[in-house]
Amino acid sequence: MSVSPALSLPLRRVPVTRTLPSAVRLSRFHPRAFSTSVQRDATWGFIGLGQMGYNMAKNLRAKIPATDTLMIRDVNEDASKRFVKEIQEIARSSGSEPDSLKVVIAENARDLAEQSTVVVTSLPEPEHVKDVFHSILRQGELPALEQERLFIDTSTIDPASSKELANAIHTTRQGRFVDAPMSGGVVGATAGTLSFMFGASSQTGQLVERVRSVLMLMGKKAWHMGPPGTGVSGKLANNYILAINNIATAEAMNLGIRWGLDPKTLAEMVNTSTGRCWPMEINNPVPGVVETAPASRGYAGGFGVSLMNKDLRLALSAAKDSGTPMALGDIARSVYNTVEEEHRGKDFSVVYKWLQDKSEAK
Ligand code: NAD
């Protein structure tokens, strides 16, 4: 583990009775850190500093009390080092010592979980999430902390894997596992305006409130969908609609343009009519229709076509497991398989470009 003064801090959890000097010191970093529910000198863990996680962890570090420690972990060491450097810069630019905001790079997920009261994960696929949790759990029981350990997995994975992990943690009484995937993309992760949908047992109302208070450090909405697994189920239902709407929008725009309609006028009309949807309004696939959309910058950034295809795959496989027919699913899947192959790394609205290229010259 990298050297940090933070490790000498006791894992003490004391209800906040803030004194003025500490309040003044903290307010330099983030005035919203003040809440009677916030506790002091806690250790938080964050695993997976990718496109989403890196920015979420930055918001977390900015909003937890300065005296708390954030432990981070990513298989990509550069991401962790870049994170530490950036936080030191933030502290320096606010006139504080670079190490005043404590960030510790954990050597592995187990170390991080042993020390942290709240562990947030943001990993690509179900197998990454399972690997991380198996590495945490296979070394025997985690040492008890004063407050129950809370694992919040924000990754988009399948409900079966998520429930399996919740079960492994709950039956061994090693804490609470909550599935809390998110919506809002990299822009929302950076701005701290993500929407979360989470699955958590509400037998004790306290858990739901505790989860919500953590999620609100990284987002602006947190929907409690029901028991474990319902967060990822809700997310996959949402992204199934998104996958289909994106194709339908690309097709309708391509069709309208080929009929001679003005793309901006067409989009504006649809956005006040029954075809209105997020891909038409916010993420329009035609370059120049929405200036801030990825299509207007060569389909760079945004929600990658591979992630869309992954979510669609997970949704269809979960639908199959529950014997639910999805009439458009396989067609959409074959579209994304081809578009992913041809336009890997681009925003998923690149489906429009693919359709345009396939259209016959008339
Ligand atoms: P990403 O691939 O950019 O980041 C994942 C990070 O996890 C990487 O830094 C990787 O090195 C790290 N990682 C992989 N295996 C690891 C392990 N065993 N231990 C520690 N770190 C490990 O992915 P992302 O875009 O940040 O997405 C994360 C999750 O959020 C995904 O499930 C995705 O579907 C979901 N999501 C993404 C978006 C988006 O717009 N990118 C939006 C909503 C939801």
mmCIF file of C-alpha atoms and ligand atoms in Angstrom:
data_model
loop_
_atom_site.group_PDB
_atom_site.id
_atom_site.type_symbol
_atom_site.label_atom_id
_atom_site.label_comp_id
_atom_site.label_asym_id
_atom_site.label_seq_id
_atom_site.Cartn_x
_atom_site.Cartn_y
_atom_site.Cartn_z
ATOM 1 C CA MET A 1 0.000 0.000 0.000
ATOM 2 C CA SER A 2 1.311 3.434 -0.836
ATOM 3 C CA VAL A 3 2.458 5.567 2.029
ATOM 4 C CA SER A 4 -0.079 7.932 3.415
ATOM 5 C CA PRO A 5 -0.588 9.570 6.758
ATOM 6 C CA ALA A 6 -4.214 8.553 6.405
ATOM 7 C CA LEU A 7 -3.491 4.999 7.401
ATOM 8 C CA SER A 8 -2.550 6.043 10.858
ATOM 9 C CA LEU A 9 -6.069 7.384 11.341
ATOM 10 C CA PRO A 10 -8.312 5.223 13.470
ATOM 11 C CA LEU A 11 -11.388 3.873 11.723
ATOM 12 C CA ARG A 12 -13.417 5.847 14.169
ATOM 13 C CA ARG A 13 -16.960 6.880 13.400
ATOM 14 C CA VAL A 14 -18.215 9.723 15.467
ATOM 15 C CA PRO A 15 -21.526 11.447 14.853
ATOM 16 C CA VAL A 16 -20.783 14.953 13.712
ATOM 17 C CA THR A 17 -20.932 17.712 16.217
ATOM 18 C CA ARG A 18 -18.944 20.137 14.150
ATOM 19 C CA THR A 19 -17.059 22.927 15.726
ATOM 20 C CA LEU A 20 -16.612 26.185 13.907
ATOM 21 C CA PRO A 21 -12.919 25.797 13.031
ATOM 22 C CA SER A 22 -13.420 22.416 11.346
ATOM 23 C CA ALA A 23 -16.475 23.772 9.559
ATOM 24 C CA VAL A 24 -14.477 26.673 8.223
ATOM 25 C CA ARG A 25 -11.682 24.361 7.129
ATOM 26 C CA LEU A 26 -14.065 22.005 5.333
ATOM 27 C CA SER A 27 -16.071 24.687 3.623
ATOM 28 C CA ARG A 28 -13.052 25.546 1.499
ATOM 29 C CA PHE A 29 -13.486 22.207 -0.272
ATOM 30 C CA HIS A 30 -17.212 21.886 -0.455
ATOM 31 C CA PRO A 31 -19.852 23.684 1.497
ATOM 32 C CA ARG A 32 -22.351 20.855 0.856
ATOM 33 C CA ALA A 33 -20.239 18.517 2.973
ATOM 34 C CA PHE A 34 -22.242 19.700 5.968
ATOM 35 C CA SER A 35 -24.972 17.423 6.977
ATOM 36 C CA THR A 36 -25.845 16.054 10.340
ATOM 37 C CA SER A 37 -25.740 12.547 8.859
ATOM 38 C CA VAL A 38 -22.109 12.873 7.772
ATOM 39 C CA GLN A 39 -19.614 11.224 10.081
ATOM 40 C CA ARG A 40 -15.990 12.013 10.694
ATOM 41 C CA ASP A 41 -12.716 10.250 10.087
ATOM 42 C CA ALA A 42 -14.274 7.536 8.013
ATOM 43 C CA THR A 43 -12.522 5.565 5.287
ATOM 44 C CA TRP A 44 -14.276 5.248 1.944
ATOM 45 C CA GLY A 45 -13.259 2.916 -0.886
ATOM 46 C CA PHE A 46 -13.640 3.322 -4.623
ATOM 47 C CA ILE A 47 -12.812 0.544 -7.123
ATOM 48 C CA GLY A 48 -12.741 1.207 -10.878
ATOM 49 C CA LEU A 49 -11.458 4.608 -11.959
ATOM 50 C CA GLY A 50 -12.639 4.503 -15.572
ATOM 51 C CA GLN A 51 -14.637 7.022 -17.563
ATOM 52 C CA MET A 52 -17.395 7.066 -14.952
ATOM 53 C CA GLY A 53 -15.629 6.004 -11.762
ATOM 54 C CA TYR A 54 -12.782 8.490 -11.976
ATOM 55 C CA ASN A 55 -15.186 11.426 -12.011
ATOM 56 C CA MET A 56 -17.505 9.916 -9.430
ATOM 57 C CA ALA A 57 -14.579 9.344 -7.081
ATOM 58 C CA LYS A 58 -13.520 12.962 -7.581
ATOM 59 C CA ASN A 59 -16.966 14.146 -6.526
ATOM 60 C CA LEU A 60 -16.900 11.793 -3.583
ATOM 61 C CA ARG A 61 -13.516 13.105 -2.445
ATOM 62 C CA ALA A 62 -14.753 16.691 -2.831
ATOM 63 C CA LYS A 63 -17.904 16.122 -0.809
ATOM 64 C CA ILE A 64 -16.827 13.887 2.059
ATOM 65 C CA PRO A 65 -15.239 15.646 5.028
ATOM 66 C CA ALA A 66 -11.608 16.587 4.427
ATOM 67 C CA THR A 67 -10.578 14.495 7.431
ATOM 68 C CA ASP A 68 -12.005 11.328 5.868
ATOM 69 C CA THR A 69 -9.819 9.055 3.755
ATOM 70 C CA LEU A 70 -10.595 7.852 0.248
ATOM 71 C CA MET A 71 -8.943 4.575 -0.755
ATOM 72 C CA ILE A 72 -8.837 3.923 -4.477
ATOM 73 C CA ARG A 73 -8.104 0.875 -6.599
ATOM 74 C CA ASP A 74 -7.851 0.238 -10.319
ATOM 75 C CA VAL A 75 -5.956 -2.453 -12.208
ATOM 76 C CA ASN A 76 -4.650 0.396 -14.314
ATOM 77 C CA GLU A 77 -2.078 1.952 -11.970
ATOM 78 C CA ASP A 78 -1.808 5.081 -14.071
ATOM 79 C CA ALA A 79 -5.453 5.915 -13.377
ATOM 80 C CA SER A 80 -4.837 5.786 -9.602
ATOM 81 C CA LYS A 81 -1.658 7.869 -9.825
ATOM 82 C CA ARG A 82 -3.360 10.445 -12.036
ATOM 83 C CA PHE A 83 -6.200 10.618 -9.520
ATOM 84 C CA VAL A 84 -3.879 11.260 -6.558
ATOM 85 C CA LYS A 85 -2.053 13.959 -8.524
ATOM 86 C CA GLU A 86 -5.268 15.671 -9.503
ATOM 87 C CA ILE A 87 -6.584 15.721 -5.937
ATOM 88 C CA GLN A 88 -3.271 17.144 -4.732
ATOM 89 C CA GLU A 89 -3.612 19.894 -7.355
ATOM 90 C CA ILE A 90 -7.133 20.668 -6.146
ATOM 91 C CA ALA A 91 -5.919 20.957 -2.553
ATOM 92 C CA ARG A 92 -2.961 23.104 -3.603
ATOM 93 C CA SER A 93 -5.117 25.436 -5.668
ATOM 94 C CA SER A 94 -7.363 26.036 -2.671
ATOM 95 C CA GLY A 95 -4.312 27.053 -0.612
ATOM 96 C CA SER A 96 -4.014 23.820 1.393
ATOM 97 C CA GLU A 97 -1.270 21.251 1.772
ATOM 98 C CA PRO A 98 -1.336 18.825 -1.186
ATOM 99 C CA ASP A 99 -1.982 15.859 1.135
ATOM 100 C CA SER A 100 -4.735 17.571 3.095
ATOM 101 C CA LEU A 101 -7.339 15.632 1.119
ATOM 102 C CA LYS A 102 -6.377 12.082 1.948
ATOM 103 C CA VAL A 103 -6.249 9.624 -0.919
ATOM 104 C CA VAL A 104 -4.632 6.209 -0.539
ATOM 105 C CA ILE A 105 -3.903 3.823 -3.385
ATOM 106 C CA ALA A 106 -4.826 0.336 -2.207
ATOM 107 C CA GLU A 107 -2.693 -2.558 -3.326
ATOM 108 C CA ASN A 108 -5.699 -4.777 -3.833
ATOM 109 C CA ALA A 109 -9.452 -4.853 -3.399
ATOM 110 C CA ARG A 110 -9.275 -6.886 -0.179
ATOM 111 C CA ASP A 111 -7.066 -4.294 1.556
ATOM 112 C CA LEU A 112 -9.431 -1.578 0.486
ATOM 113 C CA ALA A 113 -12.498 -3.466 1.703
ATOM 114 C CA GLU A 114 -10.899 -4.258 5.062
ATOM 115 C CA GLN A 115 -10.454 -0.577 5.809
ATOM 116 C CA SER A 116 -13.498 1.008 4.215
ATOM 117 C CA THR A 117 -16.941 1.423 5.688
ATOM 118 C CA VAL A 118 -18.409 2.283 2.295
ATOM 119 C CA VAL A 119 -17.048 0.620 -0.871
ATOM 120 C CA VAL A 120 -18.225 1.884 -4.269
ATOM 121 C CA THR A 121 -17.476 -0.157 -7.401
ATOM 122 C CA SER A 122 -17.735 1.024 -11.018
ATOM 123 C CA LEU A 123 -16.542 -1.798 -13.265
ATOM 124 C CA PRO A 124 -17.192 -2.710 -16.891
ATOM 125 C CA GLU A 125 -18.807 -6.174 -16.997
ATOM 126 C CA PRO A 126 -20.296 -8.794 -14.663
ATOM 127 C CA GLU A 127 -17.068 -10.855 -14.649
ATOM 128 C CA HIS A 128 -15.018 -7.862 -13.428
ATOM 129 C CA VAL A 129 -17.470 -7.231 -10.603
ATOM 130 C CA LYS A 130 -17.493 -10.931 -9.646
ATOM 131 C CA ASP A 131 -13.683 -11.103 -9.754
ATOM 132 C CA VAL A 132 -13.340 -8.104 -7.473
ATOM 133 C CA PHE A 133 -15.883 -9.392 -4.950
ATOM 134 C CA HIS A 134 -14.462 -12.904 -4.976
ATOM 135 C CA SER A 135 -11.024 -11.450 -4.276
ATOM 136 C CA ILE A 136 -12.528 -9.557 -1.345
ATOM 137 C CA LEU A 137 -14.489 -12.462 0.086
ATOM 138 C CA ARG A 138 -12.301 -15.495 -0.529
ATOM 139 C CA GLN A 139 -9.787 -14.533 2.158
ATOM 140 C CA GLY A 140 -12.231 -15.126 4.970
ATOM 141 C CA GLU A 141 -14.364 -12.822 7.023
ATOM 142 C CA LEU A 142 -13.675 -9.100 6.824
ATOM 143 C CA PRO A 143 -12.756 -7.450 10.124
ATOM 144 C CA ALA A 144 -15.774 -5.843 11.744
ATOM 145 C CA LEU A 145 -16.025 -2.053 11.759
ATOM 146 C CA GLU A 146 -18.090 0.069 14.066
ATOM 147 C CA GLN A 147 -20.624 0.733 11.342
ATOM 148 C CA GLU A 148 -21.908 -2.001 9.039
ATOM 149 C CA ARG A 149 -19.919 -2.177 5.810
ATOM 150 C CA LEU A 150 -21.824 -0.972 2.759
ATOM 151 C CA PHE A 151 -20.954 -2.160 -0.757
ATOM 152 C CA ILE A 152 -22.505 -0.118 -3.545
ATOM 153 C CA ASP A 153 -22.011 -1.516 -7.032
ATOM 154 C CA THR A 154 -22.777 1.116 -9.674
ATOM 155 C CA SER A 155 -21.782 -1.102 -12.614
ATOM 156 C CA THR A 156 -24.386 -2.178 -15.158
ATOM 157 C CA ILE A 157 -24.442 -5.947 -14.768
ATOM 158 C CA ASP A 158 -27.089 -8.672 -14.942
ATOM 159 C CA PRO A 159 -29.587 -9.137 -12.112
ATOM 160 C CA ALA A 160 -28.577 -12.780 -11.511
ATOM 161 C CA SER A 161 -24.888 -11.939 -10.869
ATOM 162 C CA SER A 162 -25.862 -8.976 -8.718
ATOM 163 C CA LYS A 163 -28.241 -11.023 -6.561
ATOM 164 C CA GLU A 164 -25.589 -13.738 -6.222
ATOM 165 C CA LEU A 165 -23.118 -11.191 -4.817
ATOM 166 C CA ALA A 166 -25.731 -9.669 -2.498
ATOM 167 C CA ASN A 167 -26.504 -13.143 -1.236
ATOM 168 C CA ALA A 168 -22.812 -14.002 -0.673
ATOM 169 C CA ILE A 169 -22.339 -10.872 1.432
ATOM 170 C CA HIS A 170 -25.611 -11.038 3.324
ATOM 171 C CA THR A 171 -25.454 -14.726 4.235
ATOM 172 C CA THR A 172 -21.937 -14.330 5.630
ATOM 173 C CA ARG A 173 -23.010 -11.148 7.467
ATOM 174 C CA GLN A 174 -20.151 -9.109 6.032
ATOM 175 C CA GLY A 175 -22.209 -6.035 5.317
ATOM 176 C CA ARG A 176 -24.887 -4.894 2.880
ATOM 177 C CA PHE A 177 -24.564 -5.129 -0.898
ATOM 178 C CA VAL A 178 -26.585 -2.716 -2.981
ATOM 179 C CA ASP A 179 -26.879 -2.655 -6.767
ATOM 180 C CA ALA A 180 -27.036 0.992 -7.846
ATOM 181 C CA PRO A 181 -26.372 1.425 -11.547
ATOM 182 C CA MET A 182 -26.513 4.897 -12.966
ATOM 183 C CA SER A 183 -27.678 7.001 -15.846
ATOM 184 C CA GLY A 184 -26.299 10.320 -17.029
ATOM 185 C CA GLY A 185 -23.052 9.350 -18.743
ATOM 186 C CA VAL A 186 -19.631 10.871 -18.312
ATOM 187 C CA VAL A 187 -21.129 14.364 -18.322
ATOM 188 C CA GLY A 188 -23.355 13.474 -15.350
ATOM 189 C CA ALA A 189 -20.493 11.687 -13.572
ATOM 190 C CA THR A 190 -18.297 14.773 -13.919
ATOM 191 C CA ALA A 191 -20.976 17.250 -12.890
ATOM 192 C CA GLY A 192 -22.188 15.032 -10.024
ATOM 193 C CA THR A 193 -25.682 14.934 -11.522
ATOM 194 C CA LEU A 194 -26.101 11.192 -12.113
ATOM 195 C CA SER A 195 -29.401 9.387 -11.598
ATOM 196 C CA PHE A 196 -29.079 6.149 -9.682
ATOM 197 C CA MET A 197 -31.585 3.307 -9.462
ATOM 198 C CA PHE A 198 -30.889 0.990 -6.560
ATOM 199 C CA GLY A 199 -31.944 -2.328 -5.155
ATOM 200 C CA ALA A 200 -31.776 -2.646 -1.380
ATOM 201 C CA SER A 201 -33.805 -4.416 1.226
ATOM 202 C CA SER A 202 -36.067 -1.893 2.938
ATOM 203 C CA GLN A 203 -36.639 -4.049 6.014
ATOM 204 C CA THR A 204 -34.644 -1.484 7.883
ATOM 205 C CA GLY A 205 -35.548 1.933 6.480
ATOM 206 C CA GLN A 206 -32.152 3.138 7.655
ATOM 207 C CA LEU A 207 -30.315 1.250 4.891
ATOM 208 C CA VAL A 208 -32.273 2.937 2.111
ATOM 209 C CA GLU A 209 -31.585 6.353 3.588
ATOM 210 C CA ARG A 210 -27.921 5.571 4.105
ATOM 211 C CA VAL A 211 -27.543 4.396 0.500
ATOM 212 C CA ARG A 212 -29.370 7.444 -0.775
ATOM 213 C CA SER A 213 -27.138 9.805 1.199
ATOM 214 C CA VAL A 214 -24.005 8.207 -0.313
ATOM 215 C CA LEU A 215 -25.390 8.245 -3.863
ATOM 216 C CA MET A 216 -26.362 11.893 -3.564
ATOM 217 C CA LEU A 217 -22.653 12.707 -3.136
ATOM 218 C CA MET A 218 -22.254 11.654 -6.790
ATOM 219 C CA GLY A 219 -25.656 12.334 -8.277
ATOM 220 C CA LYS A 220 -28.890 14.247 -8.032
ATOM 221 C CA LYS A 221 -31.469 11.440 -8.031
ATOM 222 C CA ALA A 222 -31.599 8.042 -6.389
ATOM 223 C CA TRP A 223 -34.568 5.784 -7.044
ATOM 224 C CA HIS A 224 -35.160 2.932 -4.638
ATOM 225 C CA MET A 225 -36.554 0.256 -6.970
ATOM 226 C CA GLY A 226 -37.081 -2.555 -4.448
ATOM 227 C CA PRO A 227 -35.057 -5.487 -3.077
ATOM 228 C CA PRO A 228 -31.533 -6.475 -4.252
ATOM 229 C CA GLY A 229 -31.294 -6.913 -8.027
ATOM 230 C CA THR A 230 -34.066 -4.448 -8.875
ATOM 231 C CA GLY A 231 -31.622 -1.584 -9.478
ATOM 232 C CA VAL A 232 -29.887 -3.426 -12.327
ATOM 233 C CA SER A 233 -33.222 -4.751 -13.607
ATOM 234 C CA GLY A 234 -34.554 -1.185 -13.823
ATOM 235 C CA LYS A 235 -31.375 -0.014 -15.522
ATOM 236 C CA LEU A 236 -31.527 -2.791 -18.143
ATOM 237 C CA ALA A 237 -35.214 -2.031 -18.843
ATOM 238 C CA ASN A 238 -34.301 1.637 -19.374
ATOM 239 C CA ASN A 239 -31.358 0.825 -21.613
ATOM 240 C CA TYR A 240 -33.422 -1.616 -23.673
ATOM 241 C CA ILE A 241 -35.693 1.311 -24.557
ATOM 242 C CA LEU A 242 -32.656 3.481 -25.249
ATOM 243 C CA ALA A 243 -31.151 0.892 -27.615
ATOM 244 C CA ILE A 244 -34.366 0.672 -29.648
ATOM 245 C CA ASN A 245 -35.116 4.424 -29.588
ATOM 246 C CA ASN A 246 -31.626 5.158 -30.838
ATOM 247 C CA ILE A 247 -32.072 2.912 -33.869
ATOM 248 C CA ALA A 248 -35.592 4.229 -34.537
ATOM 249 C CA THR A 249 -34.354 7.842 -34.328
ATOM 250 C CA ALA A 250 -31.458 7.151 -36.684
ATOM 251 C CA GLU A 251 -33.792 5.427 -39.153
ATOM 252 C CA ALA A 252 -36.435 8.154 -39.033
ATOM 253 C CA MET A 253 -33.866 10.944 -39.434
ATOM 254 C CA ASN A 254 -32.204 9.151 -42.336
ATOM 255 C CA LEU A 255 -35.585 8.549 -43.961
ATOM 256 C CA GLY A 256 -36.757 12.145 -43.467
ATOM 257 C CA ILE A 257 -33.527 13.598 -44.858
ATOM 258 C CA ARG A 258 -33.716 11.314 -47.896
ATOM 259 C CA TRP A 259 -37.289 12.514 -48.441
ATOM 260 C CA GLY A 260 -35.905 16.038 -48.531
ATOM 261 C CA LEU A 261 -36.905 17.247 -45.046
ATOM 262 C CA ASP A 262 -34.699 19.705 -43.168
ATOM 263 C CA PRO A 263 -33.094 17.713 -40.307
ATOM 264 C CA LYS A 264 -33.415 20.462 -37.680
ATOM 265 C CA THR A 265 -37.062 21.133 -38.542
ATOM 266 C CA LEU A 266 -37.827 17.409 -38.468
ATOM 267 C CA ALA A 267 -36.164 16.992 -35.065
ATOM 268 C CA GLU A 268 -37.913 20.044 -33.610
ATOM 269 C CA MET A 269 -41.306 18.841 -34.849
ATOM 270 C CA VAL A 270 -40.777 15.326 -33.418
ATOM 271 C CA ASN A 271 -39.628 16.783 -30.114
ATOM 272 C CA THR A 272 -43.034 18.399 -29.657
ATOM 273 C CA SER A 273 -44.860 15.316 -30.954
ATOM 274 C CA THR A 274 -45.300 11.697 -29.917
ATOM 275 C CA GLY A 275 -41.958 10.518 -31.309
ATOM 276 C CA ARG A 276 -40.067 12.589 -28.767
ATOM 277 C CA CYS A 277 -37.283 10.680 -27.023
ATOM 278 C CA TRP A 278 -33.780 11.222 -25.609
ATOM 279 C CA PRO A 279 -31.899 10.184 -28.785
ATOM 280 C CA MET A 280 -33.978 12.657 -30.826
ATOM 281 C CA GLU A 281 -33.894 15.529 -28.354
ATOM 282 C CA ILE A 282 -30.517 15.397 -26.606
ATOM 283 C CA ASN A 283 -28.336 12.924 -28.481
ATOM 284 C CA ASN A 284 -29.561 13.539 -32.009
ATOM 285 C CA PRO A 285 -27.540 11.327 -34.390
ATOM 286 C CA VAL A 286 -27.385 13.799 -37.268
ATOM 287 C CA PRO A 287 -24.328 16.092 -37.156
ATOM 288 C CA GLY A 288 -25.276 19.724 -36.571
ATOM 289 C CA VAL A 289 -28.836 19.152 -35.305
ATOM 290 C CA VAL A 290 -27.831 19.330 -31.627
ATOM 291 C CA GLU A 291 -24.486 21.116 -31.264
ATOM 292 C CA THR A 292 -23.639 19.435 -27.956
ATOM 293 C CA ALA A 293 -24.407 15.900 -29.178
ATOM 294 C CA PRO A 294 -21.516 13.497 -29.978
ATOM 295 C CA ALA A 295 -22.717 13.399 -33.634
ATOM 296 C CA SER A 296 -21.655 17.048 -33.969
ATOM 297 C CA ARG A 297 -18.063 16.157 -32.978
ATOM 298 C CA GLY A 298 -17.515 13.086 -35.130
ATOM 299 C CA TYR A 299 -19.354 10.776 -32.700
ATOM 300 C CA ALA A 300 -16.514 11.114 -30.187
ATOM 301 C CA GLY A 301 -17.128 10.701 -26.439
ATOM 302 C CA GLY A 302 -20.658 9.984 -25.249
ATOM 303 C CA PHE A 303 -22.005 6.478 -24.631
ATOM 304 C CA GLY A 304 -19.850 3.995 -26.520
ATOM 305 C CA VAL A 305 -21.519 1.621 -28.956
ATOM 306 C CA SER A 306 -19.832 -1.315 -27.170
ATOM 307 C CA LEU A 307 -21.422 -0.341 -23.828
ATOM 308 C CA MET A 308 -24.841 -0.082 -25.485
ATOM 309 C CA ASN A 309 -24.352 -3.478 -27.059
ATOM 310 C CA LYS A 310 -23.278 -4.936 -23.707
ATOM 311 C CA ASP A 311 -26.371 -3.563 -21.943
ATOM 312 C CA LEU A 312 -28.614 -4.903 -24.688
ATOM 313 C CA ARG A 313 -26.954 -8.318 -24.404
ATOM 314 C CA LEU A 314 -27.490 -8.339 -20.627
ATOM 315 C CA ALA A 315 -31.119 -7.193 -20.975
ATOM 316 C CA LEU A 316 -31.907 -9.894 -23.544
ATOM 317 C CA SER A 317 -30.228 -12.614 -21.570
ATOM 318 C CA ALA A 318 -32.106 -11.587 -18.396
ATOM 319 C CA ALA A 319 -35.343 -11.485 -20.418
ATOM 320 C CA LYS A 320 -34.643 -15.007 -21.683
ATOM 321 C CA ASP A 321 -33.997 -16.239 -18.139
ATOM 322 C CA SER A 322 -37.422 -14.969 -17.119
ATOM 323 C CA GLY A 323 -39.172 -16.353 -20.247
ATOM 324 C CA THR A 324 -40.100 -12.852 -21.462
ATOM 325 C CA PRO A 325 -40.508 -12.219 -25.213
ATOM 326 C CA MET A 326 -38.647 -9.203 -26.640
ATOM 327 C CA ALA A 327 -39.871 -8.786 -30.206
ATOM 328 C CA LEU A 328 -37.263 -6.248 -31.318
ATOM 329 C CA GLY A 329 -34.338 -7.442 -29.223
ATOM 330 C CA ASP A 330 -32.587 -9.770 -31.672
ATOM 331 C CA ILE A 331 -32.902 -7.317 -34.564
ATOM 332 C CA ALA A 332 -31.440 -4.519 -32.447
ATOM 333 C CA ARG A 333 -28.671 -6.822 -31.314
ATOM 334 C CA SER A 334 -27.612 -7.643 -34.868
ATOM 335 C CA VAL A 335 -27.548 -3.900 -35.681
ATOM 336 C CA TYR A 336 -25.293 -3.126 -32.707
ATOM 337 C CA ASN A 337 -23.044 -6.130 -33.408
ATOM 338 C CA THR A 338 -22.329 -4.822 -36.897
ATOM 339 C CA VAL A 339 -22.074 -1.152 -35.893
ATOM 340 C CA GLU A 340 -19.726 -2.069 -33.037
ATOM 341 C CA GLU A 341 -17.449 -3.892 -35.454
ATOM 342 C CA GLU A 342 -17.397 -1.027 -37.932
ATOM 343 C CA HIS A 343 -17.379 1.956 -35.549
ATOM 344 C CA ARG A 344 -15.835 0.714 -32.302
ATOM 345 C CA GLY A 345 -15.086 3.515 -29.839
ATOM 346 C CA LYS A 346 -17.755 5.864 -31.223
ATOM 347 C CA ASP A 347 -20.922 7.082 -29.529
ATOM 348 C CA PHE A 348 -23.838 4.704 -30.114
ATOM 349 C CA SER A 349 -25.657 7.328 -32.214
ATOM 350 C CA VAL A 350 -23.159 6.386 -34.962
ATOM 351 C CA VAL A 351 -25.898 3.928 -35.990
ATOM 352 C CA TYR A 352 -27.146 6.853 -38.106
ATOM 353 C CA LYS A 353 -23.861 7.056 -40.022
ATOM 354 C CA TRP A 354 -23.914 3.315 -40.579
ATOM 355 C CA LEU A 355 -27.457 3.536 -41.991
ATOM 356 C CA GLN A 356 -26.535 6.516 -44.137
ATOM 357 C CA ASP A 357 -23.571 4.624 -45.598
ATOM 358 C CA LYS A 358 -25.824 1.655 -46.354
ATOM 359 C CA SER A 359 -28.504 3.760 -48.046
ATOM 360 C CA GLU A 360 -28.730 3.537 -51.800
ATOM 361 C CA ALA A 361 -27.769 6.587 -53.821
ATOM 362 C CA LYS A 362 -30.931 7.977 -55.440
HETATM 363 P P1 NAD B 1 -14.480 1.933 -18.076
HETATM 364 O O1 NAD B 1 -14.126 0.721 -18.853
HETATM 365 O O2 NAD B 1 -14.097 3.268 -18.603
HETATM 366 O O3 NAD B 1 -13.876 1.830 -16.591
HETATM 367 C C1 NAD B 1 -13.786 0.664 -15.858
HETATM 368 C C2 NAD B 1 -12.549 0.742 -14.990
HETATM 369 O O4 NAD B 1 -12.488 -0.452 -14.210
HETATM 370 C C3 NAD B 1 -11.233 0.818 -15.774
HETATM 371 O O5 NAD B 1 -10.449 1.897 -15.295
HETATM 372 C C4 NAD B 1 -10.562 -0.521 -15.501
HETATM 373 O O6 NAD B 1 -9.158 -0.449 -15.481
HETATM 374 C C5 NAD B 1 -11.127 -0.852 -14.134
HETATM 375 N N1 NAD B 1 -11.084 -2.272 -13.807
HETATM 376 C C6 NAD B 1 -11.378 -3.338 -14.586
HETATM 377 N N2 NAD B 1 -11.224 -4.487 -13.890
HETATM 378 C C7 NAD B 1 -10.813 -4.131 -12.648
HETATM 379 C C8 NAD B 1 -10.484 -4.855 -11.473
HETATM 380 N N3 NAD B 1 -10.537 -6.185 -11.442
HETATM 381 N N4 NAD B 1 -10.098 -4.161 -10.381
HETATM 382 C C9 NAD B 1 -10.027 -2.817 -10.399
HETATM 383 N N5 NAD B 1 -10.324 -2.065 -11.490
HETATM 384 C C10 NAD B 1 -10.722 -2.724 -12.589
HETATM 385 O O7 NAD B 1 -16.061 1.840 -17.852
HETATM 386 P P2 NAD B 1 -17.044 3.064 -17.545
HETATM 387 O O8 NAD B 1 -17.476 3.689 -18.811
HETATM 388 O O9 NAD B 1 -16.459 3.887 -16.456
HETATM 389 O O10 NAD B 1 -18.313 2.255 -16.999
HETATM 390 C C11 NAD B 1 -18.338 1.640 -15.724
HETATM 391 C C12 NAD B 1 -19.710 0.988 -15.551
HETATM 392 O O11 NAD B 1 -20.721 2.009 -15.631
HETATM 393 C C13 NAD B 1 -20.046 -0.022 -16.659
HETATM 394 O O12 NAD B 1 -20.720 -1.114 -16.115
HETATM 395 C C14 NAD B 1 -20.934 0.774 -17.613
HETATM 396 O O13 NAD B 1 -21.844 -0.055 -18.328
HETATM 397 C C15 NAD B 1 -21.662 1.696 -16.657
HETATM 398 N N6 NAD B 1 -22.104 2.958 -17.264
HETATM 399 C C16 NAD B 1 -21.298 3.641 -18.117
HETATM 400 C C17 NAD B 1 -21.751 4.827 -18.676
HETATM 401 C C18 NAD B 1 -20.887 5.608 -19.635
HETATM 402 O O14 NAD B 1 -21.409 6.555 -20.277
HETATM 403 N N7 NAD B 1 -19.597 5.325 -19.754
HETATM 404 C C19 NAD B 1 -23.029 5.314 -18.352
HETATM 405 C C20 NAD B 1 -23.810 4.607 -17.453
HETATM 406 C C21 NAD B 1 -23.344 3.421 -16.911
#
